[in-house]
Amino acid sequence: MRIDIISAVPQLLDSPFTHSILKRAQQKQLFEVQVHDLRQYGIGKHHQIDDYQFGGGAGMVMMIEPIAAIIEQLKSERPYDDIIYMTPDGERLNQGICNHLSLKKNIIILCGHYKGIDERIREIYITREISIGDYVLSGGELAAAVLVDALGRLLPGVLNNESSALFDSFQDNLLAPPIYTRPADYQGHKIPEVLLSGHQKKIEDWRDEQSLLRTQQRRPDLLEE
Ligand code: 6GU
């Protein structure tokens, strides 16, 4: 999978994909992330990328031409399955959307900044709009990083134990069960007996039960979906 991220503040994305799991995924060439500096496609001597809002109002608006120029450039290089705009008024991200998008070959992610982008960019180019939750960030970059991380770890071969993404919280609309490591007794805080039983079936049943319990207690909304 290849992801091209378009940003007015590319420095914000310097580090999230160069460590740990996503770093390894890129080294193994399972995954490629390219961050593009929108300002390089800006207009005139000052590489302008934003302008005042028609009709007045506070906040600058990202202009069409620089964004169109970089998207057209990228599209001339390879076909894209989706051009995603990160925006608080988009569809709220969940594991199902991540699973779906992780099957795509090439996607573009456009990060909004300032007040947002000219609406016509959305009409002309954007195929999908995604929010990461009901709160406002100062730009789409951190949201894009969240999306890329969630996609990268789903690609086949990225996680050490390939099956482990299947057991994540949310994969069955259930939260993950509690987990423990040594010591089995930490200052009197003991782990559940069943985990020491060596009885795999009982352990799995206990985990399923804990998953369900946790979901009922913390996220009953997931069970209604
Ligand atoms: Cl995608 N962008 C911004 N600016 N704020 C957000 C968001 C995105 N998702 C939640 N809040």
Short mmCIF file of C-alpha atoms and ligand atoms in Angstrom, two decimals:
data_model
loop_
_atom_site.label_atom_id
_atom_site.label_comp_id
_atom_site.label_asym_id
_atom_site.label_seq_id
_atom_site.Cartn_x
_atom_site.Cartn_y
_atom_site.Cartn_z
CA MET A 1 0.00 0.00 0.00
CA ARG A 2 1.14 3.52 -0.81
CA ILE A 3 -0.15 6.59 0.99
CA ASP A 4 0.57 10.14 -0.16
CA ILE A 5 -0.16 12.80 2.45
CA ILE A 6 -0.61 16.42 1.41
CA SER A 7 0.07 18.94 4.16
CA ALA A 8 0.73 22.64 4.68
CA VAL A 9 2.79 21.71 7.77
CA PRO A 10 4.65 18.55 6.74
CA GLN A 11 7.02 18.86 9.72
CA LEU A 12 4.16 17.65 11.90
CA LEU A 13 4.46 14.30 10.12
CA ASP A 14 8.24 13.95 10.36
CA SER A 15 8.29 11.23 12.94
CA PRO A 16 5.10 9.17 13.32
CA PHE A 17 5.92 6.67 10.56
CA THR A 18 9.64 6.23 11.20
CA HIS A 19 9.55 4.15 14.37
CA SER A 20 8.45 0.78 15.59
CA ILE A 21 5.89 -1.15 13.57
CA LEU A 22 5.40 1.33 10.74
CA LYS A 23 9.13 1.74 10.30
CA ARG A 24 9.52 -2.00 9.90
CA ALA A 25 6.57 -2.14 7.51
CA GLN A 26 8.26 0.43 5.28
CA GLN A 27 11.62 -1.32 5.49
CA LYS A 28 9.92 -4.54 4.41
CA GLN A 29 8.32 -2.54 1.56
CA LEU A 30 4.85 -3.57 2.63
CA PHE A 31 3.95 0.05 3.01
CA GLU A 32 5.10 3.39 1.65
CA VAL A 33 4.23 6.80 3.08
CA GLN A 34 5.17 10.00 1.24
CA VAL A 35 4.50 13.39 2.77
CA HIS A 36 4.17 16.31 0.35
CA ASP A 37 4.63 19.95 1.24
CA LEU A 38 1.66 21.84 -0.17
CA ARG A 39 3.58 25.11 -0.08
CA GLN A 40 5.84 23.87 -2.85
CA TYR A 41 2.77 24.09 -5.07
CA GLY A 42 1.81 27.55 -3.75
CA ILE A 43 1.05 30.49 -6.01
CA GLY A 44 3.49 33.29 -6.86
CA LYS A 45 6.66 34.48 -5.24
CA HIS A 46 5.35 33.77 -1.74
CA HIS A 47 4.01 30.33 -2.57
CA GLN A 48 0.60 31.37 -1.35
CA ILE A 49 -1.72 28.53 -0.34
CA ASP A 50 -4.52 30.31 1.52
CA ASP A 51 -6.68 33.38 1.12
CA TYR A 52 -9.54 35.33 2.68
CA GLN A 53 -13.01 33.90 2.75
CA PHE A 54 -15.57 35.16 0.23
CA GLY A 55 -18.43 36.74 2.15
CA GLY A 56 -16.14 37.69 5.00
CA GLY A 57 -15.49 35.94 8.28
CA ALA A 58 -12.52 35.01 10.40
CA GLY A 59 -10.00 32.46 9.24
CA MET A 60 -8.17 31.78 6.03
CA VAL A 61 -9.25 29.21 3.45
CA MET A 62 -6.93 26.85 1.61
CA MET A 63 -7.01 27.72 -2.10
CA ILE A 64 -7.97 25.37 -4.91
CA GLU A 65 -5.02 25.73 -7.27
CA PRO A 66 -2.13 24.47 -5.10
CA ILE A 67 -4.14 21.46 -3.96
CA ALA A 68 -5.35 20.75 -7.50
CA ALA A 69 -1.78 21.02 -8.80
CA ILE A 70 -0.36 18.45 -6.41
CA ILE A 71 -3.29 16.07 -6.77
CA GLU A 72 -3.04 16.24 -10.59
CA GLN A 73 0.69 15.62 -10.34
CA LEU A 74 0.17 12.55 -8.16
CA LYS A 75 -2.65 11.25 -10.35
CA SER A 76 -0.43 11.49 -13.40
CA GLU A 77 2.04 9.16 -11.68
CA ARG A 78 -0.34 6.37 -10.59
CA PRO A 79 -4.05 5.68 -10.17
CA TYR A 80 -5.56 6.38 -6.76
CA ASP A 81 -8.33 4.36 -5.13
CA ASP A 82 -9.39 7.15 -2.79
CA ILE A 83 -8.62 10.79 -2.11
CA ILE A 84 -9.43 11.33 1.54
CA TYR A 85 -9.91 14.68 3.24
CA MET A 86 -9.31 14.74 7.00
CA THR A 87 -11.98 17.00 8.48
CA PRO A 88 -13.99 17.20 11.71
CA ASP A 89 -17.20 17.14 9.65
CA GLY A 90 -16.28 13.84 7.96
CA GLU A 91 -17.45 10.33 8.71
CA ARG A 92 -16.21 9.23 12.13
CA LEU A 93 -13.34 6.74 11.80
CA ASN A 94 -13.82 3.23 13.15
CA GLN A 95 -12.18 -0.17 12.74
CA GLY A 96 -14.51 -1.14 9.91
CA ILE A 97 -13.43 1.84 7.81
CA CYS A 98 -9.77 1.04 8.60
CA ASN A 99 -10.22 -2.59 7.54
CA HIS A 100 -11.84 -1.44 4.29
CA LEU A 101 -9.22 1.18 3.48
CA SER A 102 -6.33 -1.17 4.30
CA LEU A 103 -7.26 -3.18 1.19
CA LYS A 104 -6.60 -0.23 -1.15
CA LYS A 105 -3.43 0.07 -3.18
CA ASN A 106 -2.86 3.84 -3.42
CA ILE A 107 -4.55 6.58 -1.46
CA ILE A 108 -4.06 10.30 -1.02
CA ILE A 109 -4.78 11.95 2.32
CA LEU A 110 -5.31 15.71 2.31
CA CYS A 111 -4.84 17.50 5.62
CA GLY A 112 -6.92 20.60 6.17
CA HIS A 113 -5.56 23.62 7.95
CA TYR A 114 -6.72 27.11 8.90
CA LYS A 115 -10.48 27.32 8.51
CA GLY A 116 -10.53 24.51 5.95
CA ILE A 117 -10.37 24.04 2.20
CA ASP A 118 -12.36 25.64 -0.61
CA GLU A 119 -15.55 23.59 -0.92
CA ARG A 120 -14.93 23.00 -4.62
CA ILE A 121 -11.88 20.85 -3.83
CA ARG A 122 -14.24 18.54 -2.02
CA GLU A 123 -16.64 18.47 -4.96
CA ILE A 124 -13.98 17.92 -7.60
CA TYR A 125 -11.42 15.61 -6.00
CA ILE A 126 -12.37 14.22 -2.62
CA THR A 127 -13.88 10.72 -2.56
CA ARG A 128 -14.08 10.29 1.19
CA GLU A 129 -14.08 12.58 4.25
CA ILE A 130 -12.92 11.27 7.61
CA SER A 131 -12.95 12.63 11.16
CA ILE A 132 -11.22 10.93 14.09
CA GLY A 133 -13.75 12.04 16.68
CA ASP A 134 -15.99 14.75 17.97
CA TYR A 135 -13.45 17.39 18.95
CA VAL A 136 -11.50 19.91 16.90
CA LEU A 137 -7.78 19.65 16.13
CA SER A 138 -5.77 22.59 14.82
CA GLY A 139 -5.10 20.70 11.60
CA GLY A 140 -5.65 17.38 9.88
CA GLU A 141 -2.05 16.15 10.28
CA LEU A 142 -2.40 14.37 13.61
CA ALA A 143 -5.66 12.86 12.40
CA ALA A 144 -3.90 11.66 9.22
CA ALA A 145 -1.18 10.12 11.39
CA VAL A 146 -3.85 8.24 13.34
CA LEU A 147 -5.41 6.92 10.14
CA VAL A 148 -2.07 5.88 8.60
CA ASP A 149 -1.04 4.09 11.79
CA ALA A 150 -4.35 2.24 11.97
CA LEU A 151 -4.05 1.18 8.30
CA GLY A 152 -0.36 0.25 8.35
CA ARG A 153 -0.68 -2.27 11.15
CA LEU A 154 -3.47 -4.10 9.29
CA LEU A 155 -1.38 -4.88 6.20
CA PRO A 156 -0.47 -8.56 5.84
CA GLY A 157 3.01 -9.24 7.20
CA VAL A 158 3.28 -6.03 9.20
CA LEU A 159 2.53 -7.41 12.64
CA ASN A 160 4.83 -10.18 13.87
CA ASN A 161 1.97 -12.45 14.65
CA GLU A 162 -0.19 -11.97 11.60
CA SER A 163 -3.30 -13.08 13.37
CA SER A 164 -2.92 -10.59 16.16
CA ALA A 165 -4.82 -7.77 14.46
CA LEU A 166 -7.78 -10.13 14.38
CA PHE A 167 -7.89 -10.11 18.17
CA ASP A 168 -7.73 -6.33 18.56
CA SER A 169 -10.39 -4.45 20.37
CA PHE A 170 -13.19 -3.53 17.94
CA GLN A 171 -12.55 -6.29 15.39
CA ASP A 172 -15.79 -7.99 16.48
CA ASN A 173 -17.26 -4.83 17.93
CA LEU A 174 -15.85 -6.10 21.23
CA LEU A 175 -13.16 -4.65 23.47
CA ALA A 176 -10.09 -6.77 24.20
CA PRO A 177 -9.93 -8.73 27.48
CA PRO A 178 -7.47 -7.86 30.29
CA ILE A 179 -3.90 -9.13 29.82
CA TYR A 180 -1.13 -9.94 32.30
CA THR A 181 2.55 -10.78 32.41
CA ARG A 182 5.00 -11.69 35.19
CA PRO A 183 4.95 -11.60 38.13
CA ALA A 184 1.79 -13.60 38.74
CA ASP A 185 1.56 -12.04 42.19
CA TYR A 186 2.55 -8.38 42.46
CA GLN A 187 2.41 -7.33 46.10
CA GLY A 188 -0.71 -9.37 46.63
CA HIS A 189 -2.35 -8.34 43.33
CA LYS A 190 -2.81 -11.75 41.73
CA ILE A 191 -3.68 -12.58 38.16
CA PRO A 192 -6.85 -14.58 37.46
CA GLU A 193 -6.29 -18.24 38.37
CA VAL A 194 -7.60 -19.56 35.05
CA LEU A 195 -4.63 -18.06 33.17
CA LEU A 196 -2.29 -20.37 35.09
CA SER A 197 -4.44 -23.45 34.55
CA GLY A 198 -2.84 -24.44 31.24
CA HIS A 199 -6.36 -25.30 30.06
CA GLN A 200 -6.56 -23.51 26.69
CA LYS A 201 -10.29 -23.92 26.16
CA LYS A 202 -11.08 -22.54 29.62
CA ILE A 203 -8.70 -19.64 29.02
CA GLU A 204 -10.37 -18.77 25.72
CA ASP A 205 -13.81 -18.95 27.29
CA TRP A 206 -12.66 -16.68 30.10
CA ARG A 207 -11.25 -14.16 27.60
CA ASP A 208 -14.45 -14.17 25.54
CA GLU A 209 -16.48 -13.62 28.69
CA GLN A 210 -14.19 -10.78 29.83
CA SER A 211 -14.41 -9.15 26.38
CA LEU A 212 -18.16 -9.18 26.52
CA LEU A 213 -18.25 -7.94 30.13
CA ARG A 214 -15.87 -5.12 29.37
CA THR A 215 -17.84 -4.08 26.32
CA GLN A 216 -21.11 -4.13 28.28
CA GLN A 217 -19.56 -2.01 31.01
CA ARG A 218 -17.55 0.46 28.94
CA ARG A 219 -19.00 0.58 25.46
CA PRO A 220 -22.56 -0.77 25.40
CA ASP A 221 -23.06 1.21 22.18
CA LEU A 222 -20.79 -1.29 20.37
CA LEU A 223 -23.13 -4.15 21.21
CA GLU A 224 -26.08 -2.36 19.69
CA GLU A 225 -24.38 -1.98 16.28
CL1 6GU B 1 -9.76 14.88 10.62
N1 6GU B 1 -9.33 17.32 11.51
C1 6GU B 1 -9.41 18.27 12.43
N2 6GU B 1 -8.90 19.47 12.17
N3 6GU B 1 -10.00 18.11 13.60
C2 6GU B 1 -10.51 16.90 13.83
C3 6GU B 1 -10.44 15.85 12.93
C4 6GU B 1 -9.84 16.10 11.75
N4 6GU B 1 -11.04 14.77 13.46
C5 6GU B 1 -11.45 15.17 14.64
N5 6GU B 1 -11.14 16.45 14.88
#
